[in-house]
CSV table of C-alpha atoms in Angstrom, one decimal:
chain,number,residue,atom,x,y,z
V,1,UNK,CA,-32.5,-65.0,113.7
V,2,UNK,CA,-35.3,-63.3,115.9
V,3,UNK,CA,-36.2,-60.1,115.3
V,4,UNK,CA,-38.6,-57.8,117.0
V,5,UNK,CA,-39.2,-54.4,115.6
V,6,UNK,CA,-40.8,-51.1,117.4
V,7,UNK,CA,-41.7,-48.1,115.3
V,8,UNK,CA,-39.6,-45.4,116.8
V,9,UNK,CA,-36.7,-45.2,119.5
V,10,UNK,CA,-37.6,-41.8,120.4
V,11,UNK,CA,-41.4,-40.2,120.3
V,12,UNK,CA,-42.1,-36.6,122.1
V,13,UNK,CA,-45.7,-36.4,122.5
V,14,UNK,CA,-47.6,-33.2,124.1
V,15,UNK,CA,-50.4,-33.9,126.7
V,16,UNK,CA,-53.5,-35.1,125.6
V,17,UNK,CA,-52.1,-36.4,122.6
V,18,UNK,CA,-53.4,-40.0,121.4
V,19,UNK,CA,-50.0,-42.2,121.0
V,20,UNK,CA,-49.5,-45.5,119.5
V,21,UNK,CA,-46.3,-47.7,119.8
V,22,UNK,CA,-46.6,-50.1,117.2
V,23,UNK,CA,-44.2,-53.7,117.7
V,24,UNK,CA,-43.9,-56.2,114.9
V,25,UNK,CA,-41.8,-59.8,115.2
V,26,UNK,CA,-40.8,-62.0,112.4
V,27,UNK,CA,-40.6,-65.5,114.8
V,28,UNK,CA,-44.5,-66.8,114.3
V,29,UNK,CA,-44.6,-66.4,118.0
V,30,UNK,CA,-48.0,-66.6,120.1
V,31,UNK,CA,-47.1,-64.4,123.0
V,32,UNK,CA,-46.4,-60.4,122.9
V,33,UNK,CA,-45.8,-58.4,125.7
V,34,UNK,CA,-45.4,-54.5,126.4
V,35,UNK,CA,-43.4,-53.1,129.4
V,36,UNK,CA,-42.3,-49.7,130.9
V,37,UNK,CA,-39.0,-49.5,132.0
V,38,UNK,CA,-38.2,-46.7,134.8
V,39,UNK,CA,-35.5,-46.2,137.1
V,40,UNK,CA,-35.3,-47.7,140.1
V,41,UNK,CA,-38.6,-49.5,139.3
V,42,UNK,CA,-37.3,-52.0,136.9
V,43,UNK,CA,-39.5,-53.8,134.0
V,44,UNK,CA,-43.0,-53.7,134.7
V,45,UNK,CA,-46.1,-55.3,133.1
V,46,UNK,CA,-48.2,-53.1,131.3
V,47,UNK,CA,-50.5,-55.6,128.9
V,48,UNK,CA,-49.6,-59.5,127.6
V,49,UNK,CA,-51.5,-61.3,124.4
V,50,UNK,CA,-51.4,-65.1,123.6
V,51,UNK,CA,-52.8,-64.9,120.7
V,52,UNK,CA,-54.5,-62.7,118.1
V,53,UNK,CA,-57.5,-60.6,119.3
V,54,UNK,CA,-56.7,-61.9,122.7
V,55,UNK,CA,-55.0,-59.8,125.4
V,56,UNK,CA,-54.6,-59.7,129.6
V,57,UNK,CA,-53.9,-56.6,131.8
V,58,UNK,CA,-50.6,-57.2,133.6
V,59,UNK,CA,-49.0,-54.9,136.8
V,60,UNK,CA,-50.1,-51.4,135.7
V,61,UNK,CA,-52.8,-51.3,132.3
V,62,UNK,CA,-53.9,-48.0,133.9
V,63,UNK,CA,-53.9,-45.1,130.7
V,64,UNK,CA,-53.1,-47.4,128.9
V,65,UNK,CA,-54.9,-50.4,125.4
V,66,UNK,CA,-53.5,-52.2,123.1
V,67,UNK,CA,-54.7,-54.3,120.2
V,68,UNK,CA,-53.4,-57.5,118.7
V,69,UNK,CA,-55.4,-58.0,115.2
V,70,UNK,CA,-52.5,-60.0,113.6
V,71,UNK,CA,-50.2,-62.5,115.0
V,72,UNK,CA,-47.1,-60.2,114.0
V,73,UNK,CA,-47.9,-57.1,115.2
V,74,UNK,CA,-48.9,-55.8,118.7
V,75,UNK,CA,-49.6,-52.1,119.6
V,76,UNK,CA,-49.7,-50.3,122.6
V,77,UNK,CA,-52.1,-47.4,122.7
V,78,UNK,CA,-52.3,-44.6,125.1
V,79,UNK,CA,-55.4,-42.7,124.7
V,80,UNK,CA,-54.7,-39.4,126.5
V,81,UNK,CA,-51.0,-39.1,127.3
V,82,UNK,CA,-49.8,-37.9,130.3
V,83,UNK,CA,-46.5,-36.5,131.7
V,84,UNK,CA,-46.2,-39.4,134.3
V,85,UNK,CA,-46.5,-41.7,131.0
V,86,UNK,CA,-42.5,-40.4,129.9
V,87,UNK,CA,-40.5,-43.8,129.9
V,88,UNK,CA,-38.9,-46.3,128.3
V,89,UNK,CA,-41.1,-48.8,126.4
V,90,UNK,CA,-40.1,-52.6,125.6
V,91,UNK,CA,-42.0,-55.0,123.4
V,92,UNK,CA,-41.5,-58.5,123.6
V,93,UNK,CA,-42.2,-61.8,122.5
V,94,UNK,CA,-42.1,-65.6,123.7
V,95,UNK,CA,-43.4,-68.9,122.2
V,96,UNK,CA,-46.2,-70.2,123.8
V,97,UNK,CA,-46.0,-73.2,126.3
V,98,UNK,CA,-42.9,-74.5,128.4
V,99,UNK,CA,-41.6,-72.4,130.7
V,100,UNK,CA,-38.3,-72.9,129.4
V,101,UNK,CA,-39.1,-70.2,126.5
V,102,UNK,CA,-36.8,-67.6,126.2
V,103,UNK,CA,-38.6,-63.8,126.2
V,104,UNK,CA,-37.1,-61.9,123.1
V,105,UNK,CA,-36.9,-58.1,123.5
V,106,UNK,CA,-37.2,-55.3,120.8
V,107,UNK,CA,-34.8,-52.0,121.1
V,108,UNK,CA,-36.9,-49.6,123.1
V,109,UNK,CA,-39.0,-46.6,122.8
V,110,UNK,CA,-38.1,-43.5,124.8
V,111,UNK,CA,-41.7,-41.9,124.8
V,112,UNK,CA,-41.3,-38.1,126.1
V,113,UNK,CA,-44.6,-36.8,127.1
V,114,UNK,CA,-44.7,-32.3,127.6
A,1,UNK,CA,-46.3,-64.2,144.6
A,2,UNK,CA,-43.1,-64.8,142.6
A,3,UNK,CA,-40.6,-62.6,143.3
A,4,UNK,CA,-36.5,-62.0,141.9
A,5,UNK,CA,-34.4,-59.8,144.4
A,6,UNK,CA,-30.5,-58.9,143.2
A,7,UNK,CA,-28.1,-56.8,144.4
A,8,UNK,CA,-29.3,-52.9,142.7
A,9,UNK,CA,-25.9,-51.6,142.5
A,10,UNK,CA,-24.3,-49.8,140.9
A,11,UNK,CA,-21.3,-52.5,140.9
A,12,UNK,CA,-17.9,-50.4,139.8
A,13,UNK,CA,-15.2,-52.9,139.1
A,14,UNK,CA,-12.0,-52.1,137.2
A,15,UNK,CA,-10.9,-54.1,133.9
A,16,UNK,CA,-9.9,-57.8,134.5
A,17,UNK,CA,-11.5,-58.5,138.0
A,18,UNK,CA,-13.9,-60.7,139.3
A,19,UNK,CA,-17.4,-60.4,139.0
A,20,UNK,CA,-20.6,-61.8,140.9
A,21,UNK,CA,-24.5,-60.3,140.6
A,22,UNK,CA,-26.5,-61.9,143.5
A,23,UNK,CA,-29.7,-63.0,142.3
A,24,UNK,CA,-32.5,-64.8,144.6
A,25,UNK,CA,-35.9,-65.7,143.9
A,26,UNK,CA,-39.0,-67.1,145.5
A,27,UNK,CA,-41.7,-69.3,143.4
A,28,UNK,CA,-44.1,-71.8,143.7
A,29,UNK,CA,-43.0,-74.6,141.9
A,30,UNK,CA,-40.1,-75.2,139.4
A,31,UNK,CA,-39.7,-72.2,137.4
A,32,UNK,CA,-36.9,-71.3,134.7
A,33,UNK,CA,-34.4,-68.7,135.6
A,34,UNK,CA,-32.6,-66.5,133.0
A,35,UNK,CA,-29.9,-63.5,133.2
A,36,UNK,CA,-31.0,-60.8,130.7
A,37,UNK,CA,-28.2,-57.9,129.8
A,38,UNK,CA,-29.1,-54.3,128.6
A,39,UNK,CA,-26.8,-52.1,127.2
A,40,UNK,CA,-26.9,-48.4,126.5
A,41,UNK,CA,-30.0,-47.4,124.8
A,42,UNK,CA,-31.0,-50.6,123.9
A,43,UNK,CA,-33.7,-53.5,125.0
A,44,UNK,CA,-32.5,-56.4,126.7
A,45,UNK,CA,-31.1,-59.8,125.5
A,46,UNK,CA,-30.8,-62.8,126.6
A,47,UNK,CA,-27.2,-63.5,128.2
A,48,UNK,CA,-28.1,-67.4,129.2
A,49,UNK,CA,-30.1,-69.8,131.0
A,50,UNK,CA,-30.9,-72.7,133.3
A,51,UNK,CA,-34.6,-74.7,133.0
A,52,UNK,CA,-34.0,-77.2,136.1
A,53,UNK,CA,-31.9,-77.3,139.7
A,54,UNK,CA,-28.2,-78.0,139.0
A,55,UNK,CA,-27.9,-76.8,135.3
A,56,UNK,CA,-25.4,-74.4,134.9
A,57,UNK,CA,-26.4,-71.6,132.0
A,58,UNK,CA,-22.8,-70.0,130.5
A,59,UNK,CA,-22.4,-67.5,127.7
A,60,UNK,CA,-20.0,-65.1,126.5
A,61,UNK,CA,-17.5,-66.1,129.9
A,62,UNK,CA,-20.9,-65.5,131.9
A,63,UNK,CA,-21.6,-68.0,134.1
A,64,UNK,CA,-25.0,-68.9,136.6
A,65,UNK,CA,-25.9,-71.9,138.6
A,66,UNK,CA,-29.6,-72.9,139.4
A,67,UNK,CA,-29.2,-73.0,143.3
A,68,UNK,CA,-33.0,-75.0,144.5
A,69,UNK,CA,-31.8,-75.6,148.1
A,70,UNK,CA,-30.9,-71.8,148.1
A,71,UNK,CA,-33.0,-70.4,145.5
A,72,UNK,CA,-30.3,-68.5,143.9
A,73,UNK,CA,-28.7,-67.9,140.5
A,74,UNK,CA,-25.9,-66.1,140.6
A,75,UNK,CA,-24.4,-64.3,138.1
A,76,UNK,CA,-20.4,-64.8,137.9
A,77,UNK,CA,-17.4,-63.8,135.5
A,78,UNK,CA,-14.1,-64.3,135.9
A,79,UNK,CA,-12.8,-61.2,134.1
A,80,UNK,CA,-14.5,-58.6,133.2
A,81,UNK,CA,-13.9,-56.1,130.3
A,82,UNK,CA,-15.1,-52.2,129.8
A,83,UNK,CA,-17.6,-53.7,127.3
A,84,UNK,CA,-19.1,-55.4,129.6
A,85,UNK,CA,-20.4,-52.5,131.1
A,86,UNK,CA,-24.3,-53.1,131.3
A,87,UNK,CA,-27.8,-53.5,133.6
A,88,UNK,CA,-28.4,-57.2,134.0
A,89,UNK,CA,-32.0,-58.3,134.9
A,90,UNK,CA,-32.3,-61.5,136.4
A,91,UNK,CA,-36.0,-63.0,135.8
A,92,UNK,CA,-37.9,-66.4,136.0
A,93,UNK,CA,-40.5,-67.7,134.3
A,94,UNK,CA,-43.4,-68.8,135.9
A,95,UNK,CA,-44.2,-72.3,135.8
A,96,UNK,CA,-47.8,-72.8,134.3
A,97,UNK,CA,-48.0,-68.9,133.2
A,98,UNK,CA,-46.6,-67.2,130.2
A,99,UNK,CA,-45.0,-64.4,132.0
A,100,UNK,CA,-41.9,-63.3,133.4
A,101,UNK,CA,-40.8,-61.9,136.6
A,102,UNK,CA,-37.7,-59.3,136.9
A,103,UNK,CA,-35.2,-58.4,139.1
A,104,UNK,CA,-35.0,-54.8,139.6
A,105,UNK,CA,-31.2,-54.6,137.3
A,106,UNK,CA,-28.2,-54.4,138.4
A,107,UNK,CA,-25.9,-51.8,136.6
A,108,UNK,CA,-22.2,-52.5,136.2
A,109,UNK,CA,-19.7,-50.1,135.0
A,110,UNK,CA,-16.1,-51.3,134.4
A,111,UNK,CA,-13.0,-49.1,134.4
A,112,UNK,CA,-10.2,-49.7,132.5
């Protein structure tokens, strides 16, 4: 069964602070992505990796790094958090190749930045 | 670019009636289409799936067709239940990238 881990469902975080969301899968898959999830704005892309070491800015990468130094594990970093950076937070993970590849999603992290 | 547009809701149905999420999308070539469900404080998961024109995905009474002459992929149950109260993302994959592209979700709440 696939599983995909994040560190915490919820994280308060005061300005300024330097955060990292950590996500972890067990599938020996080759593609990781983070999103932010907001209402009325839907899933967007922050940052996609296809392999270790390896990573591509998606939609919005603005505030925000992340760092893929094993195949399991892929962590989003913000360096100086901000209030507008409060949201929902979704790791996933796909095999690499055909299109026909399923995304799998990890539970969420509710990030409240004050 | 590609691009998924569905019906934003919310959709408020009552217990046993019939339910369809419209779901269009525009892509260069021939992408796979999926129907992703989110419940309450949780990420999403895959609710089912089509990879070519014509196949139907189905899953849990959930059912979608993958429309090429109208590029649609509707979303369709015949009865729904209170648990199925949800967002559902509609979302293809691109067909030479690695990424996905959402709808913006659709929330249903269903009444008993």
């Amino acid at each position: 069964d696939v599983k995909v881990t994040q560190s915490s469902r919820y994280l308060v975080k005061r300005t300024g602070e330097k955060v990292f969301l950590e996500c972890v899968q067990d599938m020996d898959h080759e593609n990781m992505f983070w999103y932010r999830q907001d209402p009325g704005l839907g899933l967007r892309l922050i940052y996609f990796s296809y392999d270790v070491k390896m990573k591509e800015k998606g939609d919005i990468p603005e505030g925000y790094s992340v760092s893929r130094e094993k195949k399991e594990r892929f962590s989003l970093i913000l360096e100086s958090a901000s209030t507008n950076q409060t949201s929902m937070y979704l790791c996933a993970t796909k095999r690499a190749g055909l299109n026909r590849e399923t995304q799998y999603f990890g539970p969420g992290t509710r990030l409240l930045v004050l | 670019g590609n691009s998924v547009t569905q019906m934003e809701g919310p959709v408020t149905l009552s217990e046993e009636a019939f339910l369809t999420i419209n779901c269009t999308y525009t892509a260069t070539g021939y992408p796979s289409l999926f129907w992703y469900v989110q419940y309450p404080g949780e990420g999403l998961q895959l609710l089912l799936k089509a990879t070519k024109a014509d196949d139907k995905g189905s899953n849990k009474g959930f059912e979608a067709t993958y429309r090429k002459e109208t590029t649609s992929f509707h979303l369709e149950k015949g009865s729904v239940q209170v648990s199925d109260s949800a967002v559902y993302f509609c979302a293809l994959s691109e067909d030479y990238g690695q990424n996905f592209v959402f709808g913006p979700g659709t929330r249903l709440s269903v009444l008993p």
